[in-house]
XYZ file of C-alpha atoms in Angstrom:
365
model
C 43.472 144.028 -107.617
C 44.984 141.332 -105.530
C 43.474 137.883 -105.793
C 43.089 135.728 -102.712
C 44.296 132.297 -103.576
C 41.971 129.363 -102.924
C 43.194 126.988 -100.252
C 44.615 123.880 -101.648
C 42.112 121.014 -101.899
C 42.297 118.501 -99.108
C 42.697 115.145 -100.553
C 40.826 112.424 -98.612
C 42.665 109.192 -98.532
C 40.914 106.325 -100.259
C 39.800 103.626 -97.849
C 42.248 100.868 -97.816
C 41.881 97.138 -97.080
C 42.563 97.735 -93.377
C 39.183 99.584 -93.015
C 37.078 96.618 -94.210
C 36.785 94.905 -90.766
C 35.475 98.104 -89.193
C 32.836 98.514 -91.857
C 31.867 94.836 -91.546
C 31.548 95.027 -87.771
C 29.303 98.074 -88.040
C 27.134 96.325 -90.616
C 26.809 93.195 -88.450
C 25.948 95.259 -85.355
C 23.303 97.180 -87.278
C 21.788 93.953 -88.656
C 21.730 92.389 -85.169
C 19.928 95.395 -83.720
C 17.384 95.259 -86.525
C 16.739 91.539 -86.021
C 16.356 92.004 -82.267
C 13.942 94.861 -82.806
C 11.909 92.775 -85.244
C 11.823 89.821 -82.862
C 10.797 92.041 -79.963
C 8.036 93.564 -82.068
C 6.756 90.162 -83.191
C 7.116 88.388 -79.826
C 3.741 87.848 -78.074
C 3.176 89.716 -74.873
C 2.614 88.057 -71.480
C -1.132 87.817 -72.150
C -0.588 86.011 -75.444
C 2.082 83.580 -74.270
C 1.197 80.141 -72.896
C -2.287 79.992 -74.386
C -2.189 76.174 -74.378
C -1.384 76.243 -70.671
C -4.215 78.706 -70.057
C -6.690 76.568 -72.003
C -5.588 73.453 -70.078
C -6.103 75.250 -66.764
C -9.588 76.393 -67.741
C -10.587 72.893 -68.889
C -9.303 71.397 -65.650
C -11.259 73.897 -63.583
C -14.443 73.362 -65.571
C -14.089 69.586 -65.249
C -13.922 69.834 -61.463
C -16.658 72.458 -61.303
C -19.061 70.563 -63.568
C -18.095 66.984 -62.684
C -21.731 66.106 -61.955
C -22.525 66.741 -65.624
C -19.850 64.412 -66.997
C -21.592 61.572 -68.792
C -21.722 58.317 -66.897
C -21.551 56.329 -70.101
C -18.882 53.640 -69.724
C -18.803 54.669 -66.047
C -16.824 57.797 -66.916
C -18.642 60.105 -64.501
C -18.188 57.680 -61.618
C -14.502 57.267 -62.388
C -13.943 61.038 -62.524
C -15.732 61.580 -59.222
C -13.895 58.724 -57.500
C -10.551 60.307 -58.378
C -11.684 63.936 -58.057
C -9.276 64.940 -55.244
C -6.343 63.975 -57.452
C -7.354 66.527 -60.075
C -5.582 69.133 -57.965
C -2.182 67.636 -58.791
C -1.888 69.259 -62.267
C -2.342 72.749 -60.781
C 1.244 73.202 -59.474
C 2.593 71.566 -62.645
C 0.690 74.033 -64.821
C 1.760 76.888 -62.559
C 5.426 75.956 -63.008
C 4.910 75.938 -66.774
C 3.152 79.297 -66.672
C 5.985 80.895 -64.695
C 8.582 79.412 -67.009
C 6.715 80.778 -70.035
C 6.061 84.069 -68.216
C 2.438 83.728 -69.210
C 0.101 86.085 -67.385
C -2.925 84.504 -69.060
C -2.030 81.012 -67.790
C -1.429 82.265 -64.246
C -4.832 83.976 -64.168
C -6.544 80.936 -65.732
C -5.105 78.719 -62.980
C -7.167 80.607 -60.430
C -10.243 78.663 -61.590
C -9.033 75.101 -60.841
C -7.263 76.263 -57.686
C -10.373 77.935 -56.263
C -12.679 75.063 -57.286
C -10.382 72.442 -55.752
C -10.086 74.378 -52.502
C -13.858 74.781 -52.403
C -14.354 71.034 -52.859
C -11.533 69.655 -50.744
C -9.852 72.457 -48.839
C -11.813 71.528 -45.730
C -10.262 68.042 -45.761
C -6.687 69.287 -45.448
C -6.729 69.833 -41.697
C -7.672 67.817 -38.629
C -11.406 68.114 -38.008
C -11.635 65.750 -35.040
C -12.979 66.891 -31.686
C -11.393 66.202 -28.297
C -12.473 62.943 -26.691
C -12.940 59.520 -28.197
C -16.729 59.545 -28.481
C -19.414 57.515 -26.715
C -19.089 54.663 -29.191
C -16.138 53.500 -31.284
C -16.958 51.681 -34.502
C -14.622 49.993 -36.994
C -15.247 48.670 -40.480
C -12.887 46.489 -42.472
C -13.051 44.633 -45.768
C -10.842 41.780 -44.598
C -10.342 40.380 -48.099
C -11.449 36.954 -49.236
C -7.834 36.042 -50.027
C -6.356 37.424 -46.803
C -3.336 35.204 -46.024
C -3.512 35.898 -42.271
C -7.105 36.053 -41.014
C -6.033 35.208 -37.452
C -3.570 38.109 -37.353
C -6.137 40.444 -38.886
C -8.702 39.432 -36.252
C -6.233 40.021 -33.415
C -5.332 43.459 -34.771
C -8.991 44.424 -35.015
C -9.737 43.136 -31.510
C -6.941 45.370 -30.216
C -8.419 48.440 -31.962
C -10.716 49.242 -29.047
C -13.844 49.127 -31.200
C -17.172 48.662 -29.450
C -18.791 47.597 -32.714
C -16.853 45.896 -35.497
C -18.111 45.261 -39.027
C -16.352 42.881 -41.418
C -16.932 42.511 -45.125
C -15.818 39.945 -47.702
C -15.694 37.125 -45.187
C -14.563 33.934 -46.901
C -16.386 30.800 -45.812
C -13.171 28.981 -44.918
C -11.962 31.935 -42.781
C -15.214 32.574 -40.931
C -14.390 30.162 -38.093
C -11.011 31.823 -37.576
C -12.567 35.245 -37.158
C -15.229 33.926 -34.813
C -12.625 32.159 -32.666
C -10.176 35.079 -32.484
C -12.841 37.717 -31.813
C -14.968 35.723 -29.334
C -13.125 36.885 -26.208
C -13.394 40.601 -27.009
C -16.841 40.516 -28.602
C -19.423 38.315 -26.880
C -22.118 39.198 -29.429
C -21.885 38.645 -33.157
C -23.828 37.743 -36.255
C -22.637 36.636 -39.691
C -24.984 36.573 -42.675
C -23.285 35.491 -45.862
C -20.094 37.449 -46.488
C -20.721 40.237 -43.949
C -20.595 40.106 -40.177
C -21.055 42.270 -37.102
C -19.254 41.848 -33.756
C -20.227 43.868 -30.683
C -19.381 44.356 -27.015
C -23.018 45.394 -26.593
C -26.032 43.137 -27.071
C -27.241 42.537 -30.629
C -30.787 41.718 -31.718
C -33.054 41.614 -34.761
C -30.271 40.717 -37.161
C -31.455 40.109 -40.707
C -30.221 40.253 -44.284
C -30.890 43.413 -46.265
C -32.039 43.041 -49.852
C -29.721 45.215 -51.936
C -30.937 43.832 -55.283
C -27.942 41.574 -55.614
C -29.808 38.790 -57.398
C -31.952 40.166 -60.217
C -33.522 38.819 -63.357
C -34.778 35.286 -64.036
C -31.578 33.655 -62.787
C -31.703 35.625 -59.574
C -35.354 34.785 -59.003
C -34.624 31.096 -59.484
C -31.719 31.084 -57.056
C -32.453 29.035 -53.888
C -32.782 30.940 -50.610
C -29.820 29.080 -49.093
C -27.606 30.111 -51.996
C -28.768 33.712 -51.705
C -27.944 33.762 -47.997
C -24.485 32.308 -48.573
C -23.700 35.187 -50.942
C -25.497 37.856 -48.896
C -23.610 41.174 -48.799
C -25.680 43.350 -46.430
C -27.237 43.013 -42.993
C -29.062 45.071 -40.408
C -28.976 44.592 -36.624
C -29.962 46.509 -33.504
C -27.270 47.354 -30.953
C -28.656 47.880 -27.458
C -26.988 50.812 -25.666
C -27.560 52.823 -22.506
C -28.886 55.597 -24.741
C -31.383 53.412 -26.560
C -31.365 51.187 -29.649
C -29.001 51.871 -32.525
C -29.670 50.512 -36.016
C -26.425 49.285 -37.573
C -26.128 48.359 -41.243
C -23.172 46.507 -42.722
C -22.852 46.430 -46.499
C -20.463 45.453 -49.248
C -21.744 46.922 -52.493
C -20.979 45.389 -55.864
C -17.483 45.719 -57.232
C -16.563 48.051 -60.062
C -14.539 46.672 -62.925
C -12.688 47.945 -65.949
C -13.985 45.735 -68.757
C -12.314 45.785 -72.132
C -14.669 47.294 -74.668
C -17.212 48.333 -72.008
C -15.194 50.756 -69.903
C -15.676 51.261 -66.164
C -18.541 48.962 -65.152
C -20.580 50.119 -62.140
C -24.014 48.647 -62.824
C -24.153 46.213 -59.888
C -22.681 48.754 -57.448
C -25.150 51.420 -58.532
C -28.088 49.023 -58.230
C -26.969 47.930 -54.760
C -26.548 51.548 -53.645
C -30.079 52.470 -54.716
C -31.577 49.461 -52.917
C -29.592 50.155 -49.743
C -30.676 53.797 -49.791
C -34.291 52.677 -49.993
C -33.806 50.301 -47.059
C -32.278 53.021 -44.885
C -35.008 55.485 -45.878
C -37.524 52.962 -44.532
C -35.587 52.464 -41.258
C -37.807 53.635 -38.356
C -34.937 54.146 -35.902
C -33.717 57.731 -36.041
C -30.192 56.654 -35.027
C -28.434 54.773 -37.821
C -24.839 53.766 -38.538
C -23.824 52.371 -41.913
C -20.484 50.552 -42.070
C -18.926 48.930 -45.069
C -17.142 48.825 -48.381
C -19.229 50.979 -50.699
C -16.880 50.569 -53.666
C -17.336 54.276 -54.221
C -16.413 57.595 -52.642
C -18.833 60.061 -51.095
C -18.241 62.294 -54.137
C -19.578 59.573 -56.443
C -23.061 60.315 -57.753
C -23.947 56.631 -57.321
C -23.955 57.100 -53.544
C -26.102 60.248 -53.626
C -29.104 58.365 -52.236
C -27.042 57.409 -49.187
C -25.183 60.672 -48.648
C -28.480 62.575 -48.849
C -29.613 60.720 -45.708
C -26.364 60.048 -43.859
C -23.249 62.031 -42.970
C -19.731 60.797 -43.489
C -17.957 60.753 -40.134
C -14.626 61.233 -41.864
C -15.798 64.267 -43.823
C -17.048 65.883 -40.624
C -14.475 64.785 -38.056
C -11.565 63.085 -39.795
C -8.051 64.180 -40.669
C -6.879 64.422 -44.246
C -8.533 62.513 -47.057
C -8.698 59.112 -45.371
C -7.943 57.114 -48.514
C -8.452 53.424 -47.684
C -7.846 51.525 -50.928
C -5.632 49.943 -52.093
C -3.745 49.416 -48.852
C -0.310 49.534 -50.496
C -0.905 52.984 -52.021
C -4.369 54.331 -51.140
C -5.948 56.545 -53.801
C -9.632 56.574 -52.779
C -11.802 56.331 -49.685
C -14.280 53.631 -50.625
C -14.656 52.220 -47.093
C -17.236 54.335 -45.328
C -18.728 55.062 -41.917
C -21.944 57.053 -42.366
C -24.338 58.110 -39.608
C -27.757 59.571 -38.987
C -28.942 60.921 -35.638
C -25.403 60.605 -34.201
C -22.700 63.247 -33.750
C -19.348 62.489 -35.434
C -16.476 62.959 -33.002
C -13.408 61.598 -34.815
C -12.367 59.329 -37.669
C -9.088 57.666 -38.524
C -7.403 54.822 -40.399
C -6.021 51.732 -38.713
C -2.743 50.047 -39.732
C -2.743 47.701 -42.694
C -3.621 44.033 -42.243
C -3.419 41.158 -44.698
C -6.248 42.753 -46.719
C -5.995 45.048 -49.724
C -8.151 47.564 -47.802
C -7.239 49.617 -44.747
C -9.570 49.405 -41.724
C -11.506 52.604 -40.983
C -12.537 53.713 -37.489
C -14.702 56.420 -35.972
C -15.809 57.784 -32.636
C -19.442 58.953 -32.446
C -21.563 60.602 -29.773
C -25.243 60.462 -28.970
């Protein structure tokens, strides 16, 4: 019997030192793939990324939506409402952060502040004025007690084309300058304390308006002459071809940031309530209110006024119409409000020597 020989054994060479780099590279590649897989598995998805951004967007939207419920302690609610249009600025910043983080949750959350802001202020972005200048042009300007050029300010206002011109914060030493410079354009005028009214049309029945400026025992003891010198509101009748028009000029109390007490609005709020009561008692159905309200129409403190009167700028202006401070306006605190009149247009006039911009409006019967 013939035996078939077994094939000789194949001897595998032992790995030498030159194979070590190959093995090391494979090990490193395998470890890298494992780490990447673990990171991918542990990385939050697009709905879990940017949760801080999403929470910030929701809080911003809720603040704008529920601004009327913000406490007015330390004047906080009034401050928020005065600056409310500016709360839209964080929206594009948050959106940029959400896109950078690739956060779907933040992008969706940003819909709330965006929609709320557009609901509140989207209508102010365009030009709402109507063709034609209006039957009557009115201008209001806080001329500033420390205005370095009252004569120049008066000449600018006389050139504005206003039929009725209201001035607030008239300093006693500048009153004569305004009266002299405006006399040629406006044959009729009245000044009561720190507010005045100039008109191309006849004026009558001018009187101070009690806006609860002097209260308490000290206010009650104040002489009538002293009260008149510091008077900050008046009412007069303008005679027109369409009938009498009741015109109010007012400069409500200033708001102040007081250390330890926050944003102080007590005098402004008290003045606003008293002025609202005076206008509610006005028998003339046609009313124009001109002046520095030291508050925006979004401010709850002016609710008694805005419930009775319409802002000409809100109805027929262009843009936001910020009037203060003149160097970089951030709020529209100078107002032209009407009742029984149709707003036609509203605009800002160029800066004068005051820290406020003049505001103008055209109104129809």
